[in-house]
Short mmCIF file of C-alpha atoms in Angstrom, two decimals:
data_model
loop_
_atom_site.label_atom_id
_atom_site.label_comp_id
_atom_site.label_asym_id
_atom_site.label_seq_id
_atom_site.Cartn_x
_atom_site.Cartn_y
_atom_site.Cartn_z
CA MET A 1 -47.69 67.30 -64.17
CA SER A 2 -49.99 70.06 -63.26
CA GLU A 3 -48.38 73.54 -62.50
CA PRO A 4 -48.28 74.23 -58.62
CA SER A 5 -50.06 77.15 -57.21
CA THR A 6 -48.37 80.35 -55.87
CA VAL A 7 -48.19 78.91 -52.63
CA GLY A 8 -45.79 75.83 -53.64
CA ARG A 9 -43.41 77.62 -55.84
CA ALA A 10 -41.04 77.97 -52.99
CA VAL A 11 -40.31 74.44 -53.41
CA PHE A 12 -38.09 75.25 -56.37
CA ASP A 13 -35.74 77.36 -54.54
CA GLU A 14 -32.29 76.24 -53.91
CA SER A 15 -32.58 76.90 -50.10
CA PHE A 16 -35.80 74.85 -49.74
CA GLY A 17 -33.99 71.58 -49.19
CA ASP A 18 -31.64 72.96 -46.61
CA ARG A 19 -34.89 74.46 -44.77
CA VAL A 20 -36.40 70.81 -44.87
CA HIS A 21 -33.51 69.25 -43.38
CA ALA A 22 -33.18 72.28 -40.74
CA LEU A 23 -36.72 71.20 -39.72
CA LEU A 24 -36.13 67.55 -39.92
CA ARG A 25 -33.50 67.93 -37.27
CA THR A 26 -36.18 68.60 -34.61
CA ARG A 27 -38.19 65.50 -35.65
CA PRO A 28 -36.52 62.90 -33.54
CA VAL A 29 -37.30 65.04 -30.39
CA ALA A 30 -41.02 65.34 -31.46
CA ASP A 31 -41.41 61.52 -32.06
CA ALA A 32 -39.72 61.01 -28.72
CA ALA A 33 -42.27 63.38 -26.75
CA ASP A 34 -45.25 61.71 -28.89
CA ASN A 35 -43.94 58.28 -27.78
CA ALA A 36 -43.57 59.20 -24.23
CA ALA A 37 -47.18 58.91 -23.72
CA ARG A 38 -47.02 54.93 -24.27
CA GLN A 39 -44.40 54.57 -21.60
CA VAL A 40 -45.37 53.50 -18.08
CA TRP A 41 -44.86 57.14 -16.96
CA GLY A 42 -46.61 58.54 -19.74
CA GLU A 43 -49.76 59.96 -17.91
CA GLN A 44 -47.16 62.02 -16.08
CA SER A 45 -46.52 65.74 -17.13
CA TYR A 46 -42.74 65.24 -18.07
CA ASP A 47 -41.81 67.71 -20.82
CA VAL A 48 -39.63 65.63 -23.07
CA VAL A 49 -38.76 68.41 -25.40
CA THR A 50 -37.31 70.49 -22.73
CA LEU A 51 -35.31 67.70 -21.29
CA ALA A 52 -34.12 66.51 -24.76
CA LEU A 53 -32.75 70.19 -25.29
CA ALA A 54 -31.34 70.46 -21.81
CA ALA A 55 -29.33 67.11 -22.54
CA ILE A 56 -28.04 68.48 -25.78
CA ASP A 57 -26.86 71.65 -24.16
CA THR A 58 -25.17 69.56 -21.25
CA VAL A 59 -23.15 67.52 -23.84
CA ILE A 60 -22.16 70.66 -25.71
CA ALA A 61 -21.18 72.58 -22.61
CA ARG A 62 -18.03 70.28 -21.89
CA GLN A 63 -17.66 68.87 -25.34
CA GLY A 64 -14.08 69.28 -26.47
CA PHE A 65 -12.70 69.49 -23.07
CA ASP A 66 -10.85 66.72 -21.10
CA ASP A 67 -13.70 66.04 -18.87
CA GLU A 68 -16.41 65.44 -21.56
CA VAL A 69 -19.42 64.41 -20.19
CA THR A 70 -20.56 60.62 -19.97
CA TYR A 71 -23.81 58.93 -20.30
CA ASP A 72 -24.75 58.44 -16.62
CA GLU A 73 -23.68 62.23 -15.96
CA VAL A 74 -26.43 63.30 -18.38
CA VAL A 75 -28.82 60.84 -17.19
CA ALA A 76 -28.23 61.98 -13.53
CA GLY A 77 -28.81 65.81 -14.72
CA LEU A 78 -31.97 64.86 -16.42
CA ALA A 79 -33.20 62.80 -13.53
CA ALA A 80 -32.62 66.00 -11.15
CA LEU A 81 -34.85 68.18 -13.50
CA ALA A 82 -37.51 65.46 -13.82
CA ALA A 83 -37.58 65.29 -9.86
CA ASN A 84 -38.32 69.06 -10.07
CA ILE A 85 -41.12 68.51 -12.34
CA ASN A 86 -42.82 65.67 -10.49
CA PRO A 87 -41.37 65.74 -6.79
CA GLU A 88 -44.04 63.22 -5.51
CA ARG A 89 -43.01 60.60 -8.09
CA SER A 90 -40.39 57.94 -7.48
CA PHE A 91 -36.78 58.38 -7.97
CA ASP A 92 -36.75 55.12 -10.23
CA GLU A 93 -39.33 56.97 -12.54
CA HIS A 94 -37.18 60.09 -12.50
CA VAL A 95 -34.20 57.95 -13.81
CA ALA A 96 -36.42 56.10 -16.55
CA VAL A 97 -37.76 59.32 -17.97
CA ALA A 98 -33.81 60.55 -18.24
CA HIS A 99 -32.94 57.25 -19.71
CA TYR A 100 -35.51 57.35 -22.18
CA VAL A 101 -34.77 61.08 -23.32
CA VAL A 102 -31.05 60.35 -24.07
CA ASP A 103 -31.64 56.92 -25.70
CA ALA A 104 -34.09 58.80 -27.98
CA LEU A 105 -31.34 61.38 -28.87
CA LEU A 106 -28.73 58.41 -29.24
CA ASN A 107 -31.60 56.41 -31.46
CA ARG A 108 -30.82 53.32 -29.34
CA ARG A 109 -34.33 51.89 -30.48
CA GLU A 110 -32.64 51.45 -33.75
CA ARG A 111 -29.24 50.33 -32.34
CA GLU A 112 -27.80 53.86 -32.54
CA VAL A 113 -27.74 54.20 -36.29
CA PRO A 114 -28.50 57.71 -38.01
CA PHE A 115 -31.79 59.07 -38.06
CA ARG A 116 -33.14 58.55 -41.42
CA TYR A 117 -35.83 60.48 -43.21
CA ARG A 118 -37.33 60.23 -46.77
CA VAL A 119 -38.28 63.72 -48.05
CA SER A 120 -39.52 65.23 -51.44
CA SER A 121 -37.41 67.00 -53.91
CA PHE A 122 -38.82 69.22 -56.73
CA SER A 123 -37.24 70.74 -59.74
CA ARG A 124 -38.11 71.69 -63.32
CA SER A 125 -37.05 70.10 -66.39
CA ASP A 126 -35.93 72.07 -69.30
CA ASP A 127 -39.20 72.25 -70.70
CA GLY A 128 -40.57 73.60 -67.62
CA SER A 129 -42.44 70.70 -66.29
CA VAL A 130 -42.34 69.60 -62.58
CA LEU A 131 -40.23 66.61 -61.70
CA HIS A 132 -40.21 64.96 -58.32
CA ARG A 133 -38.05 62.57 -56.56
CA PHE A 134 -37.45 61.09 -53.03
CA THR A 135 -34.21 61.60 -51.20
CA THR A 136 -32.98 60.42 -47.92
CA ALA A 137 -32.09 62.68 -45.01
CA GLU A 138 -29.84 61.12 -42.55
CA PHE A 139 -28.23 63.06 -39.48
CA ARG A 140 -27.28 62.21 -35.84
CA LEU A 141 -27.97 64.25 -32.83
CA LEU A 142 -25.82 62.53 -29.65
CA THR A 143 -23.04 59.88 -30.57
CA GLU A 144 -21.06 57.90 -28.15
CA HIS A 145 -17.12 57.77 -28.27
CA GLU A 146 -14.66 55.94 -26.24
CA GLU A 147 -12.52 58.23 -24.22
CA HIS A 148 -9.05 56.26 -24.16
CA THR A 149 -7.38 58.59 -21.50
CA ARG A 150 -10.10 58.18 -18.92
CA GLY A 151 -11.27 54.58 -20.09
CA VAL A 152 -14.90 55.88 -20.39
CA ASN A 153 -17.39 56.42 -23.13
CA VAL A 154 -18.44 59.99 -23.39
CA LEU A 155 -21.31 61.66 -25.25
CA ARG A 156 -20.52 64.38 -28.14
CA ALA A 157 -23.11 66.41 -29.96
CA SER A 158 -23.15 66.30 -33.93
CA ALA A 159 -23.11 69.32 -36.02
CA ASP A 160 -26.73 68.87 -36.51
CA ALA A 161 -27.47 68.82 -33.00
CA ILE A 162 -25.56 72.33 -32.68
CA ASN A 163 -27.45 73.59 -35.74
CA ALA A 164 -30.67 72.88 -34.08
CA LEU A 165 -29.63 74.16 -30.79
CA VAL A 166 -28.24 77.41 -32.40
CA GLY A 167 -31.60 77.44 -34.29
CA GLY A 168 -30.38 78.29 -37.74
CA LEU A 169 -29.22 76.55 -40.97
CA GLU A 170 -25.89 75.53 -41.84
CA PHE A 171 -23.86 78.86 -41.93
CA ASP A 172 -20.15 79.15 -42.21
CA VAL A 173 -18.89 79.14 -38.70
CA GLU A 174 -16.35 81.81 -38.99
CA ASP A 175 -18.84 84.21 -40.86
CA GLU A 176 -21.30 83.51 -38.23
CA GLN A 177 -19.13 83.92 -35.20
CA ALA A 178 -17.81 87.12 -36.49
CA ALA A 179 -21.38 88.30 -37.02
CA VAL A 180 -22.50 87.13 -33.53
CA GLU A 181 -19.47 88.96 -32.08
CA LEU A 182 -20.24 92.05 -33.83
CA MET A 183 -23.73 92.01 -32.59
CA LEU A 184 -22.60 91.26 -29.03
CA SER A 185 -20.54 94.27 -29.10
CA ARG A 186 -23.25 96.54 -30.09
CA GLN A 187 -25.59 95.23 -27.80
CA LEU A 188 -22.98 95.84 -24.98
CA GLU A 189 -22.46 99.35 -26.02
CA ARG A 190 -26.05 100.29 -25.78
CA GLY A 191 -26.36 98.22 -22.50
CA ALA A 192 -28.78 95.62 -23.87
CA PHE A 193 -27.38 93.03 -21.35
CA GLY A 194 -30.73 90.50 -21.73
CA GLN A 195 -30.11 90.30 -25.51
CA ALA A 196 -26.30 90.12 -25.45
CA GLU A 197 -26.58 87.12 -23.08
CA LYS A 198 -28.28 85.13 -25.82
CA ALA A 199 -25.62 86.45 -28.47
CA ALA A 200 -22.96 85.25 -25.99
CA GLU A 201 -24.46 81.81 -25.54
CA ARG A 202 -24.85 81.53 -29.62
CA SER A 203 -21.00 82.42 -29.79
CA ARG A 204 -20.26 79.50 -27.31
CA LEU A 205 -22.08 76.96 -29.23
CA LEU A 206 -20.43 78.25 -32.72
CA SER A 207 -17.22 77.77 -30.59
CA VAL A 208 -17.98 74.29 -30.02
CA ARG A 209 -18.73 73.50 -33.49
CA TYR A 210 -15.73 75.34 -34.88
CA ALA A 211 -13.56 73.08 -32.57
CA ASP A 212 -15.45 69.89 -33.43
CA GLU A 213 -14.52 70.33 -37.21
CA LEU A 214 -10.65 70.57 -36.36
CA ARG A 215 -11.18 67.52 -34.17
CA THR A 216 -12.90 65.56 -36.81
CA LEU A 217 -10.01 66.28 -39.28
CA LEU A 218 -7.06 65.31 -36.98
CA ALA A 219 -8.76 62.24 -35.91
CA ASP A 220 -9.47 61.19 -39.47
CA THR A 221 -5.65 61.71 -40.11
CA THR A 222 -4.72 59.81 -37.12
CA ARG A 223 -7.13 56.98 -38.13
CA ASP A 224 -6.24 56.56 -41.94
CA ILE A 225 -4.32 59.40 -43.73
CA ARG A 226 -5.39 58.01 -46.80
CA THR A 227 -9.09 59.15 -46.23
CA VAL A 228 -8.21 62.89 -45.96
CA LEU A 229 -4.99 62.91 -48.18
CA GLY A 230 -6.64 64.84 -50.74
CA GLN A 231 -7.80 67.19 -48.31
CA TRP A 232 -4.62 67.99 -46.90
CA ALA A 233 -2.92 68.28 -50.37
CA THR A 234 -5.48 70.93 -51.57
CA GLN A 235 -8.10 72.72 -49.19
CA VAL A 236 -6.62 72.17 -45.78
CA PRO A 237 -3.35 74.41 -45.55
CA GLU A 238 -5.59 77.20 -46.82
CA GLN A 239 -8.28 76.23 -44.27
CA LEU A 240 -5.45 75.96 -41.29
CA GLU A 241 -4.11 79.52 -42.22
CA ARG A 242 -7.66 81.17 -42.42
CA ASN A 243 -8.53 79.33 -38.97
CA ARG A 244 -5.44 80.78 -37.49
CA ALA A 245 -6.21 84.21 -38.56
CA HIS A 246 -9.96 83.76 -37.32
CA LEU A 247 -8.75 82.70 -34.14
CA GLU A 248 -6.51 85.44 -33.12
CA GLU A 249 -9.30 88.00 -34.18
CA ARG A 250 -11.61 86.07 -32.13
CA LEU A 251 -9.34 86.20 -29.29
CA ALA A 252 -8.58 89.91 -29.64
CA GLY A 253 -12.44 90.75 -29.80
CA GLU A 254 -13.25 88.46 -26.75
CA ALA A 255 -10.62 90.15 -24.68
CA LYS A 256 -12.06 93.69 -25.68
CA LEU A 257 -15.58 92.33 -24.97
CA LEU A 258 -14.35 90.80 -21.45
CA ASP A 259 -13.20 94.33 -20.41
CA HIS A 260 -16.36 95.90 -21.45
CA VAL A 261 -18.45 93.51 -19.23
CA ARG A 262 -16.04 93.83 -16.52
CA GLY A 263 -16.29 97.50 -16.47
CA ALA A 264 -20.09 97.36 -16.20
CA LEU A 265 -19.53 94.77 -13.36
CA ASP A 266 -17.12 97.58 -11.54
CA ALA A 267 -19.46 100.24 -12.02
CA ALA A 268 -20.94 101.47 -8.71
CA ASP A 269 -24.40 102.29 -10.19
CA THR A 270 -24.89 98.85 -12.03
CA GLU A 271 -28.59 97.66 -11.33
CA PRO A 272 -28.65 94.06 -9.82
CA ALA A 273 -30.21 92.58 -13.03
CA VAL A 274 -27.78 93.97 -15.27
CA ALA A 275 -24.79 92.78 -12.87
CA THR A 276 -26.06 89.21 -13.02
CA ALA A 277 -26.72 89.14 -16.59
CA ALA A 278 -23.11 90.64 -17.16
CA ALA A 279 -21.70 88.06 -14.88
CA ARG A 280 -23.25 85.41 -17.00
CA ILE A 281 -22.10 86.88 -20.16
CA ALA A 282 -18.49 87.05 -18.80
CA GLY A 283 -18.57 83.35 -18.03
CA LEU A 284 -19.62 82.56 -21.61
CA LEU A 285 -17.21 84.85 -22.99
CA GLU A 286 -14.32 83.39 -20.71
CA GLU A 287 -15.39 79.83 -21.74
CA CYS A 288 -15.15 80.95 -25.55
CA ARG A 289 -11.81 82.28 -24.88
CA GLN A 290 -10.57 79.14 -23.23
CA ARG A 291 -12.00 76.99 -26.23
CA HIS A 292 -10.34 79.31 -28.65
CA THR A 293 -6.88 79.26 -26.89
CA GLU A 294 -6.92 75.52 -26.42
CA LEU A 295 -8.11 75.27 -30.30
CA HIS A 296 -5.30 77.57 -31.62
CA GLY A 297 -2.76 75.41 -29.84
CA ARG A 298 -4.14 72.22 -31.43
CA LEU A 299 -4.28 74.32 -34.75
CA VAL A 300 -0.55 75.36 -34.62
CA GLY A 301 0.21 71.67 -34.12
CA ALA A 302 -2.11 70.43 -36.79
CA ARG A 303 0.77 70.24 -39.49
CA THR A 304 3.15 68.63 -37.01
CA VAL A 305 0.37 65.86 -36.57
CA PHE A 306 -0.01 65.27 -40.48
CA LEU A 307 3.65 64.86 -41.03
CA ASP A 308 4.23 62.73 -37.81
CA GLU A 309 1.18 60.48 -39.24
CA GLN A 310 2.50 60.37 -42.70
CA THR A 311 5.71 59.10 -41.61
CA ARG A 312 4.13 56.52 -39.42
CA GLN A 313 1.62 55.27 -41.76
CA SER A 314 3.19 55.76 -45.21
CA PHE A 315 7.10 55.41 -44.70
CA ARG A 316 7.44 52.69 -42.18
CA PRO A 317 9.55 49.77 -43.33
CA VAL A 318 8.20 46.85 -44.97
CA GLY A 319 9.00 43.63 -43.23
CA GLY A 320 10.95 40.99 -45.38
CA LEU A 321 9.14 38.07 -46.87
CA ARG A 322 10.27 35.00 -48.39
CA ASN A 323 8.72 31.75 -49.15
CA PRO A 324 10.30 28.80 -47.16
CA ASP A 325 11.04 25.42 -48.44
CA ILE A 326 8.20 23.52 -46.97
CA THR A 327 9.81 19.95 -47.54
CA ASP A 328 13.37 20.49 -46.45
CA GLY A 329 12.95 23.56 -44.26
CA VAL A 330 9.64 22.52 -42.47
CA PHE A 331 8.29 18.93 -42.49
CA LEU A 332 11.57 16.88 -42.42
CA PRO A 333 13.04 18.95 -39.43
CA LEU A 334 9.69 18.78 -37.78
CA LEU A 335 9.45 14.94 -38.21
CA ALA A 336 12.93 14.42 -36.83
CA LEU A 337 11.99 16.05 -33.78
CA PRO A 338 10.83 14.19 -30.55
CA ALA A 339 7.04 14.24 -30.39
CA GLU A 340 7.15 16.33 -27.05
CA ILE A 341 9.04 19.06 -28.67
CA ALA A 342 7.14 18.82 -32.02
CA VAL A 343 3.58 19.01 -30.92
CA ASP A 344 3.89 22.87 -30.37
CA PRO A 345 4.92 23.94 -33.79
CA ALA A 346 2.85 21.41 -35.31
CA GLU A 347 -0.44 22.71 -33.32
CA ASN A 348 0.81 26.28 -34.29
CA PHE A 349 0.98 25.43 -37.85
CA ALA A 350 -2.38 24.15 -37.94
CA VAL A 351 -3.77 27.12 -36.13
CA PHE A 352 -2.16 29.52 -38.84
CA MET A 353 -3.26 27.22 -41.96
CA ALA A 354 -6.94 27.22 -40.72
CA GLY A 355 -6.77 30.99 -40.26
CA PRO A 356 -7.91 33.13 -37.34
CA GLY A 357 -11.15 32.26 -35.65
CA VAL A 358 -13.25 35.48 -35.04
CA ARG A 359 -14.76 35.54 -31.77
CA PRO A 360 -18.62 36.53 -31.90
CA LEU A 361 -19.11 40.07 -30.79
CA VAL A 362 -22.16 39.98 -28.47
CA ARG A 363 -23.98 43.30 -28.45
CA PHE A 364 -25.89 44.16 -25.22
CA ALA A 365 -29.34 44.89 -27.14
CA ASP A 366 -29.12 41.73 -29.08
CA LEU A 367 -28.58 39.79 -25.68
CA VAL A 368 -31.35 41.63 -23.97
CA ASP A 369 -33.74 40.77 -26.79
CA ASP A 370 -32.62 37.03 -26.62
CA LEU A 371 -33.15 36.81 -23.00
CA LEU A 372 -36.65 38.38 -23.12
CA ALA A 373 -37.85 36.26 -25.89
CA PRO A 374 -40.25 33.70 -24.81
CA ARG A 375 -38.98 30.01 -24.35
CA ARG A 376 -39.23 27.84 -27.33
CA GLU A 377 -41.11 24.50 -26.47
CA PRO A 378 -39.65 21.41 -28.36
CA VAL A 379 -41.98 20.48 -30.87
CA SER A 380 -42.58 16.77 -31.45
CA GLU A 381 -43.98 15.92 -34.88
CA ALA A 382 -46.63 13.72 -34.59
CA PRO A 383 -47.33 10.92 -37.35
CA PRO A 384 -49.56 12.11 -39.99
CA ILE A 385 -53.43 10.84 -39.47
CA PRO A 386 -54.61 8.46 -42.11
CA ASP A 387 -57.34 10.31 -44.45
CA ASP A 388 -59.99 7.56 -43.14
CA GLU A 389 -59.42 8.44 -39.21
CA LEU A 390 -59.94 12.25 -39.80
CA GLY A 391 -62.69 13.46 -37.57
CA ASP A 392 -65.10 16.31 -37.82
CA PRO A 393 -64.11 19.64 -38.40
CA ASP A 394 -63.76 21.67 -35.10
CA PRO A 395 -66.77 23.79 -34.10
CA PRO A 396 -66.41 27.75 -34.78
CA ALA A 397 -64.72 29.89 -32.01
CA VAL A 398 -67.97 31.64 -31.33
CA PRO A 399 -71.22 29.69 -31.49
CA PRO A 400 -73.52 31.02 -34.18
CA GLU A 401 -76.43 31.52 -31.59
CA VAL A 402 -74.37 33.69 -29.61
CA LEU A 403 -73.48 35.60 -32.47
CA ARG A 404 -77.22 36.25 -33.36
CA VAL A 405 -78.12 37.16 -29.82
CA ALA A 406 -75.23 39.58 -29.57
CA ALA A 407 -76.35 41.44 -32.94
CA SER A 408 -79.91 41.47 -31.70
CA VAL A 409 -79.11 43.11 -28.56
CA VAL A 410 -76.97 45.67 -30.21
CA ALA A 411 -79.78 46.43 -32.69
CA ASP A 412 -82.51 46.90 -30.04
CA VAL A 413 -80.31 49.39 -28.19
CA GLY A 414 -79.49 51.26 -31.33
CA LEU A 415 -76.13 52.87 -31.98
CA PRO A 416 -74.58 55.28 -30.85
CA ALA A 417 -74.57 53.96 -27.36
CA ARG A 418 -72.19 53.21 -24.46
CA LEU A 419 -70.69 49.90 -23.79
CA SER A 420 -72.42 49.96 -20.35
CA GLU A 421 -75.84 50.18 -22.16
CA LEU A 422 -75.09 47.38 -24.55
CA LEU A 423 -74.03 45.17 -21.42
CA LEU A 424 -77.37 46.03 -19.24
CA ALA A 425 -79.44 45.43 -22.31
CA ALA A 426 -77.83 41.93 -22.65
CA ARG A 427 -78.42 41.21 -19.20
CA ALA A 428 -82.20 42.48 -19.56
CA ALA A 429 -82.88 40.60 -22.72
CA ASP A 430 -84.97 37.23 -22.73
CA LEU A 431 -82.08 34.89 -23.81
CA PRO A 432 -82.79 31.43 -25.21
CA ALA A 433 -82.10 28.55 -22.89
CA GLU A 434 -78.81 27.42 -25.04
CA VAL A 435 -77.11 30.67 -24.83
CA ASP A 436 -75.22 31.85 -21.74
CA CYS A 437 -75.51 35.67 -20.87
CA ALA A 438 -71.93 35.83 -19.91
CA ALA A 439 -71.08 34.65 -23.19
CA VAL A 440 -73.33 37.35 -24.82
CA GLU A 441 -71.46 40.11 -22.63
CA ARG A 442 -67.86 38.91 -23.36
CA LEU A 443 -68.75 38.85 -27.05
CA ILE A 444 -69.89 42.40 -27.21
CA VAL A 445 -67.05 43.60 -25.25
CA LEU A 446 -64.47 41.84 -27.41
CA ALA A 447 -66.18 43.21 -30.54
CA VAL A 448 -66.11 46.78 -29.20
CA LEU A 449 -62.33 46.28 -28.04
CA TRP A 450 -61.50 45.09 -31.49
CA ASN A 451 -62.94 47.91 -33.27
CA TYR A 452 -61.12 50.32 -30.80
CA ALA A 453 -57.71 48.97 -30.77
CA PRO A 454 -57.26 46.18 -33.35
CA GLU A 455 -54.41 43.57 -32.88
CA THR A 456 -52.12 42.00 -35.55
CA THR A 457 -52.95 38.06 -35.26
CA GLU A 458 -52.04 35.10 -37.54
CA ASP A 459 -55.63 35.10 -38.80
CA ALA A 460 -57.46 38.27 -38.28
CA SER A 461 -60.42 37.51 -40.62
CA THR A 462 -62.06 35.57 -37.91
CA ALA A 463 -62.07 38.57 -35.22
CA VAL A 464 -62.98 41.05 -38.18
CA ASP A 465 -65.99 38.97 -39.18
CA ALA A 466 -67.43 38.54 -35.89
CA ALA A 467 -66.97 42.14 -34.89
CA ALA A 468 -68.73 43.13 -37.99
CA ARG A 469 -71.73 41.08 -37.40
CA VAL A 470 -72.27 42.33 -33.93
CA LEU A 471 -71.58 46.13 -34.41
CA GLY A 472 -71.85 46.63 -38.17
CA PRO A 473 -68.94 46.81 -40.85
CA ALA A 474 -68.21 50.42 -40.46
CA ALA A 475 -68.62 50.82 -36.67
CA ALA A 476 -66.29 53.20 -34.86
CA VAL A 477 -65.39 53.23 -31.26
CA ASP A 478 -63.92 55.87 -28.85
CA ALA A 479 -63.07 56.75 -25.48
CA ASP A 480 -63.99 60.13 -23.68
CA GLY A 481 -62.59 59.34 -20.00
CA ALA A 482 -66.02 58.10 -18.54
CA LEU A 483 -65.73 54.90 -16.45
CA ILE A 484 -67.85 51.72 -16.74
CA THR A 485 -69.88 51.13 -13.73
CA VAL A 486 -71.62 47.83 -14.73
CA PRO A 487 -70.68 45.02 -12.13
CA GLY A 488 -68.24 42.90 -13.16
CA TRP A 489 -66.59 44.87 -15.65
CA SER A 490 -63.92 47.56 -15.15
CA GLY A 491 -62.48 50.34 -17.65
CA ASP A 492 -63.52 52.94 -20.11
CA ASP A 493 -67.08 53.26 -20.80
CA LEU A 494 -66.36 53.22 -24.55
CA ILE A 495 -68.57 54.93 -26.99
CA VAL A 496 -69.87 52.62 -30.05
CA ALA A 497 -71.44 54.34 -33.21
CA GLU A 498 -72.56 53.12 -36.66
CA ASP A 499 -69.43 54.97 -38.32
CA GLU A 500 -66.94 57.89 -37.93
CA ASP A 501 -69.56 60.61 -38.86
CA ALA A 502 -72.25 59.26 -36.32
CA LEU A 503 -69.23 59.22 -33.79
CA ALA A 504 -68.30 62.70 -34.59
CA ARG A 505 -71.86 63.91 -34.09
CA TRP A 506 -72.05 62.34 -30.83
CA ALA A 507 -69.09 63.98 -29.61
CA GLN A 508 -70.51 67.17 -30.66
CA THR A 509 -73.76 66.71 -29.22
CA CYS A 510 -72.12 65.72 -25.74
CA SER A 511 -70.01 69.18 -26.13
CA VAL A 512 -73.17 71.01 -26.75
CA ALA A 513 -75.08 69.36 -23.75
CA VAL A 514 -72.10 70.12 -21.55
CA GLN A 515 -71.72 73.68 -22.43
CA ARG A 516 -75.56 74.17 -21.78
CA ASP A 517 -75.35 72.54 -18.22
CA TRP A 518 -72.31 74.83 -17.47
CA GLU A 519 -74.30 77.83 -18.52
CA ALA A 520 -77.26 76.85 -16.53
CA SER A 521 -75.24 76.49 -13.40
#
């Protein structure tokens, strides 16, 4: 393949793929913001991006604690924010906006499967030529988990969501947290409390991610120790020791930082803005210390969890199993019993022989789709009609004379033109007696709407041919917000042009005219 220019040589760096994956983490939020215009409330100015980031931050703030946030709690919080954005709108609309944002982060539109995107990967072969292949980037932002102790489903942010909120790539959590703590200490020493508050917030997010890694390891161990047995045999012991030393350093460092911040709060000459920032920093650091203290306790008991699960899953006694004598031990004694006594073991035997009957698991999304599906009318198959009884073919959907008159009206007016001009010209035209003016108007409107927003139908060739005969094969249609004023019609007064270039020239001419009128006024 051809040698790329200097601009494209960065794609061969090893970190380029990580940068692409980091950029993709924000794509679901951008897609949600773009699709929001198609919702019922889409014309209102709701900031979906900000609401999505607020939802992730709400989940992270309580992730790892006993009171992790639920779906309804996040929806309620976002609905309150939406009410502040558009207080004149209804409460139901605010709730609908909140549901839309949380469902987008959960990917409920695709049944909560991970987000998947196909990205390009470039490399060089041994001879220096450029190689290209597609890879799949897969990640989640929010996930829903069952909380057994509370009996509810809670939301958790994935590592990708935390990385997106932190605003960086996948750094080592320990190194990143130590660097943030050092930066926070220096900012506090020189009194930069505004910057220190951002660093403290970053440290809180890293603490959540750090705790989530240990929680995932212990959850996998409890679920099936075989899936992580290799990790426990090699890297986990060293990782636990490193994590313990890291947490002890963090707890000591956070205690010093808290003393520094509280000293600033106790100072008599502290400015109100500085005192407010210092109070927020103290709250963030206190939360980090609380998380690290709880994590340290779980870390100390991690080896006990492994040993207990190994004993429970690996060393439990195997139940005895021997083959019975079916004839002498089962059937003959069963046949000797009275019928009222033999019926129960006979039925149980039949059930066990037939195997368990798996009950169908009804998904709520599938149930909603089935309920909203149109009712299927029973189709009765009529007997085939003999060839000798076949009648004449059905007449065309649009009479040829109406097509000719509509095309003639458009040609007389000339394009580009507005839809209202074409309709008024059709009413003023001298039409043949066999042609209805309403049919001509309806055909012109349908041809314009088809070019503006074509629909998928079983046989689109008829609509395409009719629109091409009336407006031309390359006709282009757009809207600029003007409303039609022709009696009997409502909606946008669409602009019709011969092709895309003519439509662009029309828009430029209108823009120049508006600018000229504004300058004249």
